[in-house]
PDB file of C-alpha atoms in Angstrom:
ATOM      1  CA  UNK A   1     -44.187  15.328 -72.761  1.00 90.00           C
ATOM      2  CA  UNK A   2     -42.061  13.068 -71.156  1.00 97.00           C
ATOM      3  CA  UNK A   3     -39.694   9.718 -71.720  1.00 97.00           C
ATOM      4  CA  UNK A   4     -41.317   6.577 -70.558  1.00 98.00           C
ATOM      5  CA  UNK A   5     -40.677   2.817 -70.233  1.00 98.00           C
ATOM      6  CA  UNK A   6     -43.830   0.119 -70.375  1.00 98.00           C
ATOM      7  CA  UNK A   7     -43.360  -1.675 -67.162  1.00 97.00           C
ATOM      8  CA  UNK A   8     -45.936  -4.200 -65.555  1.00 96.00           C
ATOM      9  CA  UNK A   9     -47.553  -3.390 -62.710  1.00 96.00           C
ATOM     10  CA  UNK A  10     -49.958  -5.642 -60.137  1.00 94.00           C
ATOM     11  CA  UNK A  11     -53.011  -3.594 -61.607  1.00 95.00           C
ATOM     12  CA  UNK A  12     -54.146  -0.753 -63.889  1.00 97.00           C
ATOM     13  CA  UNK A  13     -53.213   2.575 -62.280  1.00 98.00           C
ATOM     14  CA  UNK A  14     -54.456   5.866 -63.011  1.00 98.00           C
ATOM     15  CA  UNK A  15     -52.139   8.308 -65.012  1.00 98.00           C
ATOM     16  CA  UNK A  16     -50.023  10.562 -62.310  1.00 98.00           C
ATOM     17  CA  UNK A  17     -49.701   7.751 -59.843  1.00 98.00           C
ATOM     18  CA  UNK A  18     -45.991   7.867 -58.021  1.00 98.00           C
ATOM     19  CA  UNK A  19     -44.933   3.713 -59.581  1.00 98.00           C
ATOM     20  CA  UNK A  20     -41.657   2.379 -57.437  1.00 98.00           C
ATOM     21  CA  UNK A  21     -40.268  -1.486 -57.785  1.00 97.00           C
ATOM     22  CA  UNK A  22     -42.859  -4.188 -56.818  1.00 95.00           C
ATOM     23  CA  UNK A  23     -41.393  -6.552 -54.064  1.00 93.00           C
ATOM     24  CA  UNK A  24     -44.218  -8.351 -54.556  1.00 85.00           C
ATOM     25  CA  UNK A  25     -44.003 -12.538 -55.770  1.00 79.00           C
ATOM     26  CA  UNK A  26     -46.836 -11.816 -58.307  1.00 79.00           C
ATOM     27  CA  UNK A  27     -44.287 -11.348 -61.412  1.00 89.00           C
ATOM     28  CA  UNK A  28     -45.028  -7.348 -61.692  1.00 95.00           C
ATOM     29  CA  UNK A  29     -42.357  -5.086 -61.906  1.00 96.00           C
ATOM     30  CA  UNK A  30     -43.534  -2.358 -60.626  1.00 97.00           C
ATOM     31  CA  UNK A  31     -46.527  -1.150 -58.419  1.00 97.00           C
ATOM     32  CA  UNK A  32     -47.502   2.387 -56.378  1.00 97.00           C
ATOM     33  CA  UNK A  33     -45.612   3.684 -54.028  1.00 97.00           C
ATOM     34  CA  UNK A  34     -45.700   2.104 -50.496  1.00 96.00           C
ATOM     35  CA  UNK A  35     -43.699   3.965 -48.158  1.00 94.00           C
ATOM     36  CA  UNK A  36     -43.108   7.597 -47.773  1.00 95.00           C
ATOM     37  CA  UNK A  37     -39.707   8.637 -49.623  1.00 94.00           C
ATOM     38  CA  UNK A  38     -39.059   5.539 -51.440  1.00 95.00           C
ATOM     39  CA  UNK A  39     -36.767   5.708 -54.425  1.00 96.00           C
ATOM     40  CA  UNK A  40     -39.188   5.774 -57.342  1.00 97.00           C
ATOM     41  CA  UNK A  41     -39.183   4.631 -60.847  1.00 97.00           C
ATOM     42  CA  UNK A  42     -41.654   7.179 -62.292  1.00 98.00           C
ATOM     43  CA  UNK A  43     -44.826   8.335 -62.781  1.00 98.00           C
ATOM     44  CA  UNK A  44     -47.928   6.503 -64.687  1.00 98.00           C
ATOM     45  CA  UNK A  45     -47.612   8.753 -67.433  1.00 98.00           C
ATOM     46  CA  UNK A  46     -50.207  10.897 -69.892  1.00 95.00           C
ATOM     47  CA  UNK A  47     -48.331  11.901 -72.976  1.00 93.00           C
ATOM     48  CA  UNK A  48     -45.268  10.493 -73.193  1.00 96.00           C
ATOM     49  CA  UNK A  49     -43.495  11.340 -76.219  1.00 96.00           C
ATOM     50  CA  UNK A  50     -41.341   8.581 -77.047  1.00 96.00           C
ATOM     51  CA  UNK A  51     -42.449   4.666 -74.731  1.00 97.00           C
ATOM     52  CA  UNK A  52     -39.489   2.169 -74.642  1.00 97.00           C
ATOM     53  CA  UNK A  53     -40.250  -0.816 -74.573  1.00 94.00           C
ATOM     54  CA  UNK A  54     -43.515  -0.241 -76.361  1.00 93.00           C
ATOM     55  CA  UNK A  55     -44.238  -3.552 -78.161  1.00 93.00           C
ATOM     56  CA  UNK A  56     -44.128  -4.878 -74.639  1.00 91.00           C
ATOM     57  CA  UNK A  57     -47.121  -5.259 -72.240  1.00 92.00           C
ATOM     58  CA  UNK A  58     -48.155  -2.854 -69.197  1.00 95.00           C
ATOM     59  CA  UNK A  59     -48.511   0.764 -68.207  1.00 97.00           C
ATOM     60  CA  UNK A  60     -46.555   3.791 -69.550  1.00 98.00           C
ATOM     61  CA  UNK A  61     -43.903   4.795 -66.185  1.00 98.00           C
ATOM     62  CA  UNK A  62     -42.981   8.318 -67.208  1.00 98.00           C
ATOM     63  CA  UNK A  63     -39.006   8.331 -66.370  1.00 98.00           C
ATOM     64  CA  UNK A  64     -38.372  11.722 -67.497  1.00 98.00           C
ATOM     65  CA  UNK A  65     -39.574  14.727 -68.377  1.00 97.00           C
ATOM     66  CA  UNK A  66     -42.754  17.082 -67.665  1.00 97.00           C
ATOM     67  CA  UNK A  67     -46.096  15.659 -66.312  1.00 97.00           C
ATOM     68  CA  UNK A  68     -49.151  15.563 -63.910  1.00 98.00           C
ATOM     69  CA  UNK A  69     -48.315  14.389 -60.852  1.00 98.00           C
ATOM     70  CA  UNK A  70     -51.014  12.886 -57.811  1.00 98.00           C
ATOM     71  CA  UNK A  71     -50.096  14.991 -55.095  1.00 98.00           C
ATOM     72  CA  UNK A  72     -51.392  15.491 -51.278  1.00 98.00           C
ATOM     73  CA  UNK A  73     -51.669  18.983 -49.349  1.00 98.00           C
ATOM     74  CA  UNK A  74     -50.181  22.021 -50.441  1.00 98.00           C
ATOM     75  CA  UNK A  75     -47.216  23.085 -52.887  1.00 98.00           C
ATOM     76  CA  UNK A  76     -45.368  26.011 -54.639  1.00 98.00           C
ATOM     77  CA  UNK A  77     -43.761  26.308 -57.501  1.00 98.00           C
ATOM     78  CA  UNK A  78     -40.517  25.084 -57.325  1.00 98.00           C
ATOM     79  CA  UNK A  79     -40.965  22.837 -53.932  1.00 98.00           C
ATOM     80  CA  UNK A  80     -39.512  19.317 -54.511  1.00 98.00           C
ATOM     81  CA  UNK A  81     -41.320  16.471 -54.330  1.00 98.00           C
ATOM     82  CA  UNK A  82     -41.103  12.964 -52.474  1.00 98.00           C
ATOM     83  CA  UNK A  83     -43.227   9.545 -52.424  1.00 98.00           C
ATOM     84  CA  UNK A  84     -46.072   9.192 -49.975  1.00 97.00           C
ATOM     85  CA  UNK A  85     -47.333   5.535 -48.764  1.00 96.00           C
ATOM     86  CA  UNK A  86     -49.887   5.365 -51.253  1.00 96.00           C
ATOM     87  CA  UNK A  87     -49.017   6.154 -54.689  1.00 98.00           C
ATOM     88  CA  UNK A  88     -48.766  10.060 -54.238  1.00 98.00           C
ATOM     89  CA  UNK A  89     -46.137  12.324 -53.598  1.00 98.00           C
ATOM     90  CA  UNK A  90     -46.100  15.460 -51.569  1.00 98.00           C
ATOM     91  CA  UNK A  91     -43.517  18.257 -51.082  1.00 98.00           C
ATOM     92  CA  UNK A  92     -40.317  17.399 -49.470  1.00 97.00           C
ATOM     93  CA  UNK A  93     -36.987  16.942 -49.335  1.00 96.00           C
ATOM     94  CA  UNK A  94     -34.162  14.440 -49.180  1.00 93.00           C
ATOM     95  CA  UNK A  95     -31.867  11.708 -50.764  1.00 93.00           C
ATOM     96  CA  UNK A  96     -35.145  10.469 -52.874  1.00 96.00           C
ATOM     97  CA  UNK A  97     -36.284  14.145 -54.043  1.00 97.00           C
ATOM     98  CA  UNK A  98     -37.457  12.471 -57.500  1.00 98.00           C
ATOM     99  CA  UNK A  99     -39.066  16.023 -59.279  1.00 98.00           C
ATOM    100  CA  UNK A 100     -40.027  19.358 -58.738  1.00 98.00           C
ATOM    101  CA  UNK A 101     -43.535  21.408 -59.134  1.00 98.00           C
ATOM    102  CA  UNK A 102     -44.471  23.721 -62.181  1.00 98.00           C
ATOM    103  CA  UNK A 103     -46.946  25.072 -60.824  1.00 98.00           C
ATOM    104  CA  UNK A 104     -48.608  26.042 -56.930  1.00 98.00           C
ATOM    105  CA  UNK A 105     -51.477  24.906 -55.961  1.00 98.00           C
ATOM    106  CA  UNK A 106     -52.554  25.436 -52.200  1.00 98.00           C
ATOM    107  CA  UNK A 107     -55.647  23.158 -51.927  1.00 97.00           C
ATOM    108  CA  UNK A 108     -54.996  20.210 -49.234  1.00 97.00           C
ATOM    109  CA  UNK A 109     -56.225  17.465 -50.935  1.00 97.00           C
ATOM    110  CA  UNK A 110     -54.988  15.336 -53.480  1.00 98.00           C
ATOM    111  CA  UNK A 111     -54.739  16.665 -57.328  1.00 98.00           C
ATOM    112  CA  UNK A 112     -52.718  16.261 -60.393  1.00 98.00           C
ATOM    113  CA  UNK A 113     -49.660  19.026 -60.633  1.00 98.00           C
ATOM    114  CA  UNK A 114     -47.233  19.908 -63.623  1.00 98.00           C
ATOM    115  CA  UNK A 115     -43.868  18.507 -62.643  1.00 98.00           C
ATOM    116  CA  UNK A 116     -40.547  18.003 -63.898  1.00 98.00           C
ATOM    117  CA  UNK A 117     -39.109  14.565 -62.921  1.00 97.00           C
ATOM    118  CA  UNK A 118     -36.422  13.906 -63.188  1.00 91.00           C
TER     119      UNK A 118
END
């Protein structure tokens, strides 16, 4: 379960998606990631165990906590993860290291993993 915040975003994403600030003039707050290793506000979440904000409308941004995360090409337990340019994150470091894997999974392409974010 994690901690999450309703936040409105410039369309309906799928749960997992990597959610940053939108610099967009369309009003939304929020929208996928756009650029690899941007500083993130969370993760469209699944579960969330407590949503702030929850009278308000919008999507679910997990902030904190443990949940599936969409994420491109191969990781190991305990890799750190970053933002990719389109709403995924992959293993990497850096300043904008915003989780960390639960679980390895080796296959290339993109899939949901157990993180912690954090």
């Amino acid at each position: 379960a994690d901690l999450a915040e309703k936040y409105t975003t410039d369309k309906h994403y799928e749960p997992g998606t990597v959610i940053v600030v939108s610099l967009d003039s369309t009003g939304a707050e929020a929208t996928q990631s756009f650029s690899n290793n941007q500083r993130i506000i969370g993760v469209v979440s699944t579960n969330p165990a407590h949503v702030m904000n929850d009278e308000s409308g919008g999507q679910a941004i997990g902030l904190t906590g443990r949940l599936p995360v969409k994420v491109v090409g191969p990781i190991k337990k305990g890799q750190t993860i970053v933002s990719t340019a389109d709403g995924k994150a992959i293993a990497g470091e850096g300043l904008n290291v915003f989780g960390q894997a639960l679980e390895t999974n080796l296959d290339a392409g993109v899939k949901l993993v157990e993180c912690i974010i954090k």
